[in-house]
Each structure stands twice: as structure tokens, then as C-alpha cells.
Coordinates of C-alpha atoms and ligand atoms in Angstrom, one line a residue:
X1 CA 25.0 -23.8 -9.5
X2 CA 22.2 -25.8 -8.6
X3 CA 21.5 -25.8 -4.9
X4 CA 20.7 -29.0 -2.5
X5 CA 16.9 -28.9 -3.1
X6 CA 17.0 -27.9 -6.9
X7 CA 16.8 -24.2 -6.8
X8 CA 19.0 -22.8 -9.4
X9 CA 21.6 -19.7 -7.8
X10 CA 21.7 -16.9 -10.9
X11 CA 21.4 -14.0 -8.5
X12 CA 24.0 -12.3 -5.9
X13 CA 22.7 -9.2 -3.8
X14 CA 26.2 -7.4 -3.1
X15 CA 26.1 -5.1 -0.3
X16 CA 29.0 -2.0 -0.7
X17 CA 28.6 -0.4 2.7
X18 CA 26.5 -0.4 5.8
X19 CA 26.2 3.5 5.9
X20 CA 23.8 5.4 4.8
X21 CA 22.2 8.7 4.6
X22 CA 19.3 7.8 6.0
X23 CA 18.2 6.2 9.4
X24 CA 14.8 4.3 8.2
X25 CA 13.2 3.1 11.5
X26 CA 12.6 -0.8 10.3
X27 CA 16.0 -0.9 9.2
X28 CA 18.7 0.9 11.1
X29 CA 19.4 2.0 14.7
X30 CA 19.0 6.0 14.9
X31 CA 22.3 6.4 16.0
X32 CA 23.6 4.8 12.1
X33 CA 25.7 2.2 12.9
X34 CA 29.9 2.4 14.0
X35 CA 32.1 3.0 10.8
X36 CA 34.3 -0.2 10.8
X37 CA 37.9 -0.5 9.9
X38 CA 38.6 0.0 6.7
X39 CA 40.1 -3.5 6.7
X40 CA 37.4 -4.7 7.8
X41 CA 35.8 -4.2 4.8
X42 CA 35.3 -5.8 1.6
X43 CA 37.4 -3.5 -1.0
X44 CA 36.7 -3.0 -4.6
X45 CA 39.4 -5.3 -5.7
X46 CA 37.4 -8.1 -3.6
X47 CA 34.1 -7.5 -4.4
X48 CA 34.9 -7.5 -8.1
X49 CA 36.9 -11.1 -7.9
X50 CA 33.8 -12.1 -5.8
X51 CA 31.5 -11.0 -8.7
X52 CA 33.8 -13.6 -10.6
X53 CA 34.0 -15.9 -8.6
X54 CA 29.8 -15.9 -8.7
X55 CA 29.7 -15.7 -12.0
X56 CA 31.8 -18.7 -12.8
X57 CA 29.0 -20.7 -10.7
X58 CA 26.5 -19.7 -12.6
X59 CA 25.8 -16.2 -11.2
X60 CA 24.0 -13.5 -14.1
X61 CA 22.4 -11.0 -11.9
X62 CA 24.1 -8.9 -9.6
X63 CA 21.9 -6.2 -7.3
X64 CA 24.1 -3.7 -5.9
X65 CA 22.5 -3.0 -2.8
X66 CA 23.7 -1.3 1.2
X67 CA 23.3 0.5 3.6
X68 CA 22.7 3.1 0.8
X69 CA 25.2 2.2 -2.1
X70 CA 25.3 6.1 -3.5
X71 CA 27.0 7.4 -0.4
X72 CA 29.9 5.2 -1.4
X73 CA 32.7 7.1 -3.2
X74 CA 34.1 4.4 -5.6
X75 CA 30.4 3.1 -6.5
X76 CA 30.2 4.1 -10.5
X77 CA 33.9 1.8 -10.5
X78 CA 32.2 -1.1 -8.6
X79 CA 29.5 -0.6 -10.8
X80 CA 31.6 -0.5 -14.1
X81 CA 33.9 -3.6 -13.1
X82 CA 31.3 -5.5 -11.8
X83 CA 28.8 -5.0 -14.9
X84 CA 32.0 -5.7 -17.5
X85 CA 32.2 -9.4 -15.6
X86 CA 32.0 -12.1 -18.1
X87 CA 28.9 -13.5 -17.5
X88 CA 26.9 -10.9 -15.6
X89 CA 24.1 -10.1 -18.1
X90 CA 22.2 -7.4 -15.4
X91 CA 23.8 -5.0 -13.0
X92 CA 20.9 -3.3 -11.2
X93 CA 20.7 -1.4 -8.0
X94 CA 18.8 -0.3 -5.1
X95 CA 18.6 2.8 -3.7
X96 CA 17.2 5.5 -1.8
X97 CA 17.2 8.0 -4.6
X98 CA 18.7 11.4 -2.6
X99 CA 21.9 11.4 -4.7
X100 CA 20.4 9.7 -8.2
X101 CA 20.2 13.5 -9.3
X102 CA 23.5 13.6 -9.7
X103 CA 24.8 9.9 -10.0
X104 CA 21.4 8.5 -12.0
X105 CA 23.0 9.2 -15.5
X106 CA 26.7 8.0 -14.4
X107 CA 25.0 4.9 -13.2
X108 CA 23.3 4.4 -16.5
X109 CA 26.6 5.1 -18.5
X110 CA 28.6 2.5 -15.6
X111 CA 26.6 -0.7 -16.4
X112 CA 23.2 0.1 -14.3
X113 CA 20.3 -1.5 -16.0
X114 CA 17.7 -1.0 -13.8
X115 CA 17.0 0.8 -10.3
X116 CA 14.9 0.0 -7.9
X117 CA 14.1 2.8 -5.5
X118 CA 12.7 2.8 -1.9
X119 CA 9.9 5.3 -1.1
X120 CA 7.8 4.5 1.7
X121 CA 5.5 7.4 1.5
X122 CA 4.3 10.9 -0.6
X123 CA 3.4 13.1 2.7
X124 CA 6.7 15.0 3.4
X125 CA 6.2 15.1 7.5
X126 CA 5.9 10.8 7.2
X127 CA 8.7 10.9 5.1
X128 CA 10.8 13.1 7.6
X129 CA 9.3 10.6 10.7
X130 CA 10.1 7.1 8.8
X131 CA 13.8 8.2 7.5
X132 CA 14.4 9.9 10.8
X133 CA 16.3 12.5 8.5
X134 CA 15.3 12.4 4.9
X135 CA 13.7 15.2 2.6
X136 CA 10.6 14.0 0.1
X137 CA 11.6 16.3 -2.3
X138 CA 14.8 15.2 -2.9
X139 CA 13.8 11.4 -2.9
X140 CA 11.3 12.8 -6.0
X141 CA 13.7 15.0 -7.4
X142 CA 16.1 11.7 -7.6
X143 CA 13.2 9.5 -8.9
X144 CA 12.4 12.2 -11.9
X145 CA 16.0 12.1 -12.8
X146 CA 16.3 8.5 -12.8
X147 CA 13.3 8.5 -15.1
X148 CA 15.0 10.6 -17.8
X149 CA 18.1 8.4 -17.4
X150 CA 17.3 5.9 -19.8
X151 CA 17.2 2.7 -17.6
X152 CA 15.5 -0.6 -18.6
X153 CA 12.9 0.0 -15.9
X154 CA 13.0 2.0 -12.6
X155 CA 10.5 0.4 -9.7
X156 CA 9.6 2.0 -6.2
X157 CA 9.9 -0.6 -3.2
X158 CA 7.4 0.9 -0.3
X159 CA 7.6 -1.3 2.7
X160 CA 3.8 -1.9 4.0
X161 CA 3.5 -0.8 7.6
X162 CA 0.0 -0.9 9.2
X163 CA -0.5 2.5 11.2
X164 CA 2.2 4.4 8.8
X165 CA 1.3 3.7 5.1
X166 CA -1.6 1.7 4.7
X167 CA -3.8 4.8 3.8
X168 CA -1.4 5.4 1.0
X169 CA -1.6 2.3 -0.8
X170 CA -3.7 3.9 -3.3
X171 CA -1.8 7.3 -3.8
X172 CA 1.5 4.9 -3.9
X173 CA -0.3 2.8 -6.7
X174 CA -1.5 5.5 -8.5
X175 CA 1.6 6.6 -9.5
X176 CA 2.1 3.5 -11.9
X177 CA -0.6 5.6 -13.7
X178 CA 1.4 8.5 -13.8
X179 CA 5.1 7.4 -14.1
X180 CA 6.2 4.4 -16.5
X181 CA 7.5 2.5 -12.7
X182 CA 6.4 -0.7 -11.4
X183 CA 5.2 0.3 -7.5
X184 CA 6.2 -3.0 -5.1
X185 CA 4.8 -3.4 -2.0
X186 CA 6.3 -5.1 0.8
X187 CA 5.8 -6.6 3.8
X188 CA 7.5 -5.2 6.4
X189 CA 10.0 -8.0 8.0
X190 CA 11.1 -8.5 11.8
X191 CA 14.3 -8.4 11.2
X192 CA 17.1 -7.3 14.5
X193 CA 16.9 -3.7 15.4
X194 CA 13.7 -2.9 14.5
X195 CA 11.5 -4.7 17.4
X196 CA 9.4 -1.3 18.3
X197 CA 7.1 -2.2 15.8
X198 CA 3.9 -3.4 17.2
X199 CA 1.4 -6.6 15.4
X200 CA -0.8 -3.8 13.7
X201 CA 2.8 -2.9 11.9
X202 CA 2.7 -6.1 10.3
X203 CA 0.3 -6.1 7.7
X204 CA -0.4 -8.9 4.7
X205 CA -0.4 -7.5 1.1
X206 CA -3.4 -9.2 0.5
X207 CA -5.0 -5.5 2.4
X208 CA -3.5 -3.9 -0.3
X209 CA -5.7 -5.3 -2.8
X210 CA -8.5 -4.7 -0.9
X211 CA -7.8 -1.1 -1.2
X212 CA -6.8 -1.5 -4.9
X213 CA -10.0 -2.9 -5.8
X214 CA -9.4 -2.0 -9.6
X215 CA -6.5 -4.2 -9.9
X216 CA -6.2 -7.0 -12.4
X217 CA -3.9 -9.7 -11.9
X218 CA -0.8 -10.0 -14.7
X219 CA 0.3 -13.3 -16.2
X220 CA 3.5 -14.7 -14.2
X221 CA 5.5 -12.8 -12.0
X222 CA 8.6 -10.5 -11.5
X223 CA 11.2 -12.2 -9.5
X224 CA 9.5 -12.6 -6.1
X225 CA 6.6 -10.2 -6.6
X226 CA 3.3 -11.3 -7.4
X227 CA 2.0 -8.7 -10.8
X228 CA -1.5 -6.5 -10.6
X229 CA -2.4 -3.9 -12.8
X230 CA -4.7 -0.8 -12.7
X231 CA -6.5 0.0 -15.8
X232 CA -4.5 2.6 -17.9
X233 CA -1.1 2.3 -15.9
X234 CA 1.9 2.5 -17.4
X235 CA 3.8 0.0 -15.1
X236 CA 2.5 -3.0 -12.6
X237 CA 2.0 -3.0 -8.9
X238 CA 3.7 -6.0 -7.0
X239 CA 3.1 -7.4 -4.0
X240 CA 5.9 -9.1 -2.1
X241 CA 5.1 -11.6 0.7
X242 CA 8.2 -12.5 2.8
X243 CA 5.8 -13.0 5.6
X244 CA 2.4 -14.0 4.3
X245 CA 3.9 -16.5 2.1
X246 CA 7.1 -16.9 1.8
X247 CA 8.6 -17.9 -1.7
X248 CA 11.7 -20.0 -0.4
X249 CA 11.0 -22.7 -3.0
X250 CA 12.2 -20.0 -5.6
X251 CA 15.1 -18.8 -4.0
X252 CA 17.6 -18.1 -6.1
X253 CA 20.0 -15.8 -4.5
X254 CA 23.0 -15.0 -1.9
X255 CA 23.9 -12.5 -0.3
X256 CA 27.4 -11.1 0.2
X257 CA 28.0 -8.2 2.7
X258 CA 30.1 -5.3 2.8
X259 CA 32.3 -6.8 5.7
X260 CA 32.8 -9.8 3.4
X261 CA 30.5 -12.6 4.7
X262 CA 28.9 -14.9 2.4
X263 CA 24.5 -15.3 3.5
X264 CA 23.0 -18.5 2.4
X265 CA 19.9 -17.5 4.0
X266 CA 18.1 -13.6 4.6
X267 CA 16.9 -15.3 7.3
X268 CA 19.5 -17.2 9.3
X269 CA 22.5 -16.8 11.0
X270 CA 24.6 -18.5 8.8
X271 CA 27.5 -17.0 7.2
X272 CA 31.1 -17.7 5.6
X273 CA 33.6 -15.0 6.0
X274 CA 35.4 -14.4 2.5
X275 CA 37.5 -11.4 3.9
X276 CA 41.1 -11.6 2.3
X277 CA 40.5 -15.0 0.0
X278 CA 41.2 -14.6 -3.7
X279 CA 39.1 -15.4 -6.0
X280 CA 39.6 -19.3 -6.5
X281 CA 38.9 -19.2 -2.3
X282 CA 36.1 -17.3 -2.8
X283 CA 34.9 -20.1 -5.1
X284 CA 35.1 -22.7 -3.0
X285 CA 33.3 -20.2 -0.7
X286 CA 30.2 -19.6 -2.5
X287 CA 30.1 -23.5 -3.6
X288 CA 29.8 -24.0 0.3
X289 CA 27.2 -21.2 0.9
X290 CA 25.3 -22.4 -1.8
X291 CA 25.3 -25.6 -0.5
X292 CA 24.1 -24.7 3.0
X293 CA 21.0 -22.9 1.6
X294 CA 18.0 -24.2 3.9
X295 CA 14.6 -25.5 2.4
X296 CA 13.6 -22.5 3.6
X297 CA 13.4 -20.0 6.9
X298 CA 11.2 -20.1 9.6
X299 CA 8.0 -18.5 10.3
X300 CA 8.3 -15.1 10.7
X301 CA 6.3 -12.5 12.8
X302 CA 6.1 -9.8 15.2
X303 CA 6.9 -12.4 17.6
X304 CA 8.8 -14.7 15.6
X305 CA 11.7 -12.7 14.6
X306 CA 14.2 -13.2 11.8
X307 CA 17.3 -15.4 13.2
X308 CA 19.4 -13.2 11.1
X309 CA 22.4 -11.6 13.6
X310 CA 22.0 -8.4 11.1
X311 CA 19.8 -5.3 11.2
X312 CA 19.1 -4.6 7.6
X313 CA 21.0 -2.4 6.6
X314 CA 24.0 -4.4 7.3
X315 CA 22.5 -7.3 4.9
X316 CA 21.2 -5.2 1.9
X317 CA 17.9 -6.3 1.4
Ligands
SAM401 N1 19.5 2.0 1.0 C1 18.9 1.4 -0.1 C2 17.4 1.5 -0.1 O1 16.8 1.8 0.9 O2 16.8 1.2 -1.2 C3 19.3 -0.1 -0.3 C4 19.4 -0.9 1.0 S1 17.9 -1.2 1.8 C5 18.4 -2.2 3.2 C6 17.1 -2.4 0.7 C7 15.7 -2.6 0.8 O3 15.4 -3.2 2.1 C8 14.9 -1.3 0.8 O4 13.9 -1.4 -0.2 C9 14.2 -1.3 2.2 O5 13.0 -0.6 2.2 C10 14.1 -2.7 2.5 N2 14.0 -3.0 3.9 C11 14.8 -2.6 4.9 N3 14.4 -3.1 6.1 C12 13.3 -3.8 5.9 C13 12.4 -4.6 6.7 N4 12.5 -4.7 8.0 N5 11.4 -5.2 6.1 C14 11.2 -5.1 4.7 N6 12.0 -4.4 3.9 C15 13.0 -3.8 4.5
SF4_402 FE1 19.2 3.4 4.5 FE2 18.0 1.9 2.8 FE3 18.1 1.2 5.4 FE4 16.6 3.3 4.7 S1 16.2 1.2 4.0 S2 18.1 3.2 6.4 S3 17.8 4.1 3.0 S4 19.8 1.3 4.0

């Protein structure tokens, strides 16, 4: 479905829980967040006829996102029905990689095309600090498998945090030279929840080329992410600019959360409960959302925060 200012919707980020196994500090209170009422929640039978729903608007890509989708019991079902959807050519799915060593292959064999996996950092004691709880080696034991899995790609997401990572850029990039994985960077977003970070937190990813001074610029671009390459990788490094400059005018995605409510926006507080409709009211649902996409969100920064009600793991990404 084409949108009010032209943008064409092909791409629905489905969240499946808010819970996670992790606490990452830009994302998630340390505390994890109350487990709702089952009822509350979206269940497999609606997400599916939500996935329909999409895909009779137009809908082809679906990213299974969270909280941290793995920790969710049914998720190689959600991720079987949802792939089998007439119409969906690509399931893909982001995660935090601790459980791919066992679920990476099932994933594959359910419908998974492609992962994208979030990894922040390759010093164990940062890892520990940023995750509040995670292990490094099990995030790389996860990656490893995912790599023998057979996926159409696998790419590591590492939010850019001045003061935390920024040294690493090069380590992080490096390992497109080792691994056949696109390494996106991303700039880190003021989003509810995660207001300790100070100004030097946010930093542009035009400082990650400066420390990537070997990197060549690719033709086009992968979704939102702008394409570099270092001589002799095997994958690309991306840069993704939420902040620096945004890339509203090629939006085309919605968001649907685990409690059920339809996100026109990342960014705003908009949202259209489809708890308990079936699928022809989700329909008219999503035709509405789409419809009540902005131009685009406003400025954001450490002082001009997202106007999204939800902390991040409670959208998906
Ligand atoms: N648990 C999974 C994971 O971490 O990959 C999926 C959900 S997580 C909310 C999705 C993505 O959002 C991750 O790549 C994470 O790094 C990113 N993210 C979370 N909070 C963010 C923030 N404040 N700014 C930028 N990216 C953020
Ligand atoms: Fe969990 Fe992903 Fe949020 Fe980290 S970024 S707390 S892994 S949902």
C-alpha cells in the first residue's frame, strides 16, 4: 500500500515479546520490564492473521524482532507460519545471538532467511557492563553457528556510543574481513528509558569513517544503511543515521508490537490497538496506520528525545 506522501509499505517489523535475556542499558530498564497478562498479548494465532493481513496490502518482508525473539517458546512456529504467508517472500530476524547455538539451524529449516545480530562490542568486561548480564562468548559462539547455518546473509548491528565503543569501530569493522557478515553501525537513539546517556554518547557515523579511513564507498544501499567497504572484506560495513540524517523519505515499514498495537511511526506516539480483531479488522487496521504515517519524525537528540511512549525493547527496533 502506498502511503500519504508516496512511500511504498513492503516491510512489517513484528515484535513477539518484550522479554529478553538481556538488560542492554540503551534499551531496557535493569530491572527487565513486568511480564504482562498473557491476554494481553498478541498470540500466535494473531500475529499470523496479522502477517496476512500485511501481506494482502502489499507487505513482503517480515523482520521478526523483540525484546529478544529466541527466548520465546513458540518462535520456530511463528517463524514457520509466518514465512509460509502467501506473499511474504523474506522472513528475517534479529537477535542477540545467546540461544542461535541451538535454534540457528531450526531457524534456517522454519523460514529464516537472514539474521541480523546485535553485538555492541568484542572486549568481554564491556560486553558484561552494556548487557548488564550477557556472556561474549556465547554471543560468538551463537554468531559461529549462525554462520554454518546456511542463511542468505548474517549481519552484526553494533549501536555507536561515544565513551563505550568508539575505539572499536575498527576491531568491529575488521571482522567483515574475517567473517562473510556485513558489520552495521548505528547511531545510538534517545529513545524512553535510556536518558543516562550523556551528549558525548551520541555520536554521528560519519566518526566512524574517520577511523575507517580505508573504506570505499559501495554502489546503492542496503535498506536504510549507507554501504562502505574495506579492501579484501568479505562483507560491507553500513552506517545507519537515525539521528544524523534521518531517512524518513524512504520509510517503508510498520511496526506491530507484542501487546498488539499497530506503530505508524518509531518515533511517535501513535498507535492502533489490533488486540482481539480478526484478520479482515486487522486490515482495516493497518490501512489506517499506514495512512497516519507522518512525513517524517522530529529532530532527535540527547535533548530532543524520541516521542515514542516505548523503551525499545517494547517496540523491536
Ligand atoms: N533482542 C534483539 C537484539 O538485540 O538484536 C532484537 C530486539 S532489539 C530492540 C533490536 C535492535 O534495536 C538491536 O540491534 C538493538 O541494538 C537496537 N537498539 C535498541 N535500543 C536502541 C537505541 N536506543 N538506539 C539504537 N538502537 C537500539
Ligand atoms: Fe534485549 Fe535486544 Fe534490547 Fe539488548 S537490545 S536488551 S538484547 S531487546
Amino acid at each position: 500500500m502506498i502511503d500519504p506522501y508516496g512511500r511504498n509499505i513492503t516491510y512489517l517489523r513484528l515484535s513477539v515479546t518484550e522479554l529478553c535475556d538481556l538488560r542492554c542499558r540503551y534499551c531496557m530498564p535493569a530491572e527487565g520490564v513486568c511480564k504482562k497478562r498473557h491476554e494481553d498479548m498478541l498470540t500466535e494465532d494473531e500475529m499470523v492473521a496479522a502477517v496476512k493481513a500485511a501481506a494482502r496490502l502489499g507487505i513482503t518482508k517480515i523482520r521478526v524482532t523483540g525484546g529478544e525473539p529466541l527466548v520465546k517458546p513458540n518462535i520456530l512456529s511463528i517463524c514457520r507460519r509466518v514465512s509460509h504467508v502467501q506473499g511474504i517472500r523474506e522472513t528475517v530476524l534479529t537477535t542477540n545471538a545467546l540461544r542461535l547455538k541451538e535454534l540457528a539451524l531450526p531457524l534456517k529449516e522454519a523460514g529464516v532467511r537472514r539474521v541480523n545480530i546485535s553485538l555492541d562490542t568484542l572486549d568481554a568486561d564491556k560486553y558484561a557492563y552494556i548487557t548488564r548480564r550477557g556472556r561474549l562468548e556465547d554471543a560468538l559462539a551463537g554468531i559461529g553457528v549462525a554462520l554454518s547455518a546456511g542463511f542468505d546473509k548474517v549481519k552484526i548491528n553494533a549501536v555507536l556510543i561515544g565513551g563505550f565503543n568508539d575505539s572499536e569501530v575498527p576491531a568491529l569493522a575488521e571482522l567483515t574481513r574475517v567473517w562473510p557478515v556485513d558489520v552495521r553501525f548505528i547511531e545510538l537513539m534517545p529513545m524512553p528509558g535510556n536518558e543516562s546517556f550523556g551528549a558525548e554518547a551520541y555520536m554521528p557515523c560519519s566518526e566512524v569513517l574517520k577511523k575507517l579511513p580505508d573504506a570505499v564507498p559501495e554502489e546503492g544501499h542496503d535498506g536504510v544503511a549507507r554501504l562502505y567497504r574495506l579492501p579484501g572484506a568479505l562483507g560491507n560495513v553500513g552506517l545507519i543515521s537515525p539521528l544524523s540524517s534521518h531517512f524518513c523519505a524512504e520509510c517503508n515499514r510498520i511496526r506491530l508490537t507484542a501487546d498488539g498495537h499497530l506503530k505508524p511511526c518509531l518515533h511517535s506516539a501513535e498507535e492502533i490497538c489490533i488486540k482481539g480483531l480478526d484478520e479482515e479488522g486487522v486490515l482495516d487496521a493497518m490501512k489506517k496506520a499506514i495512512a497516519m504515517k507522518p512525513r517524517q519524525h522530529g529532530a532527535l537528540s540527547e535533548k530532543e528525545k524520541s516521542l515514542s511512549a516505548r523503551a525499545m525493547n517494547r517496540v523491536g527496533g
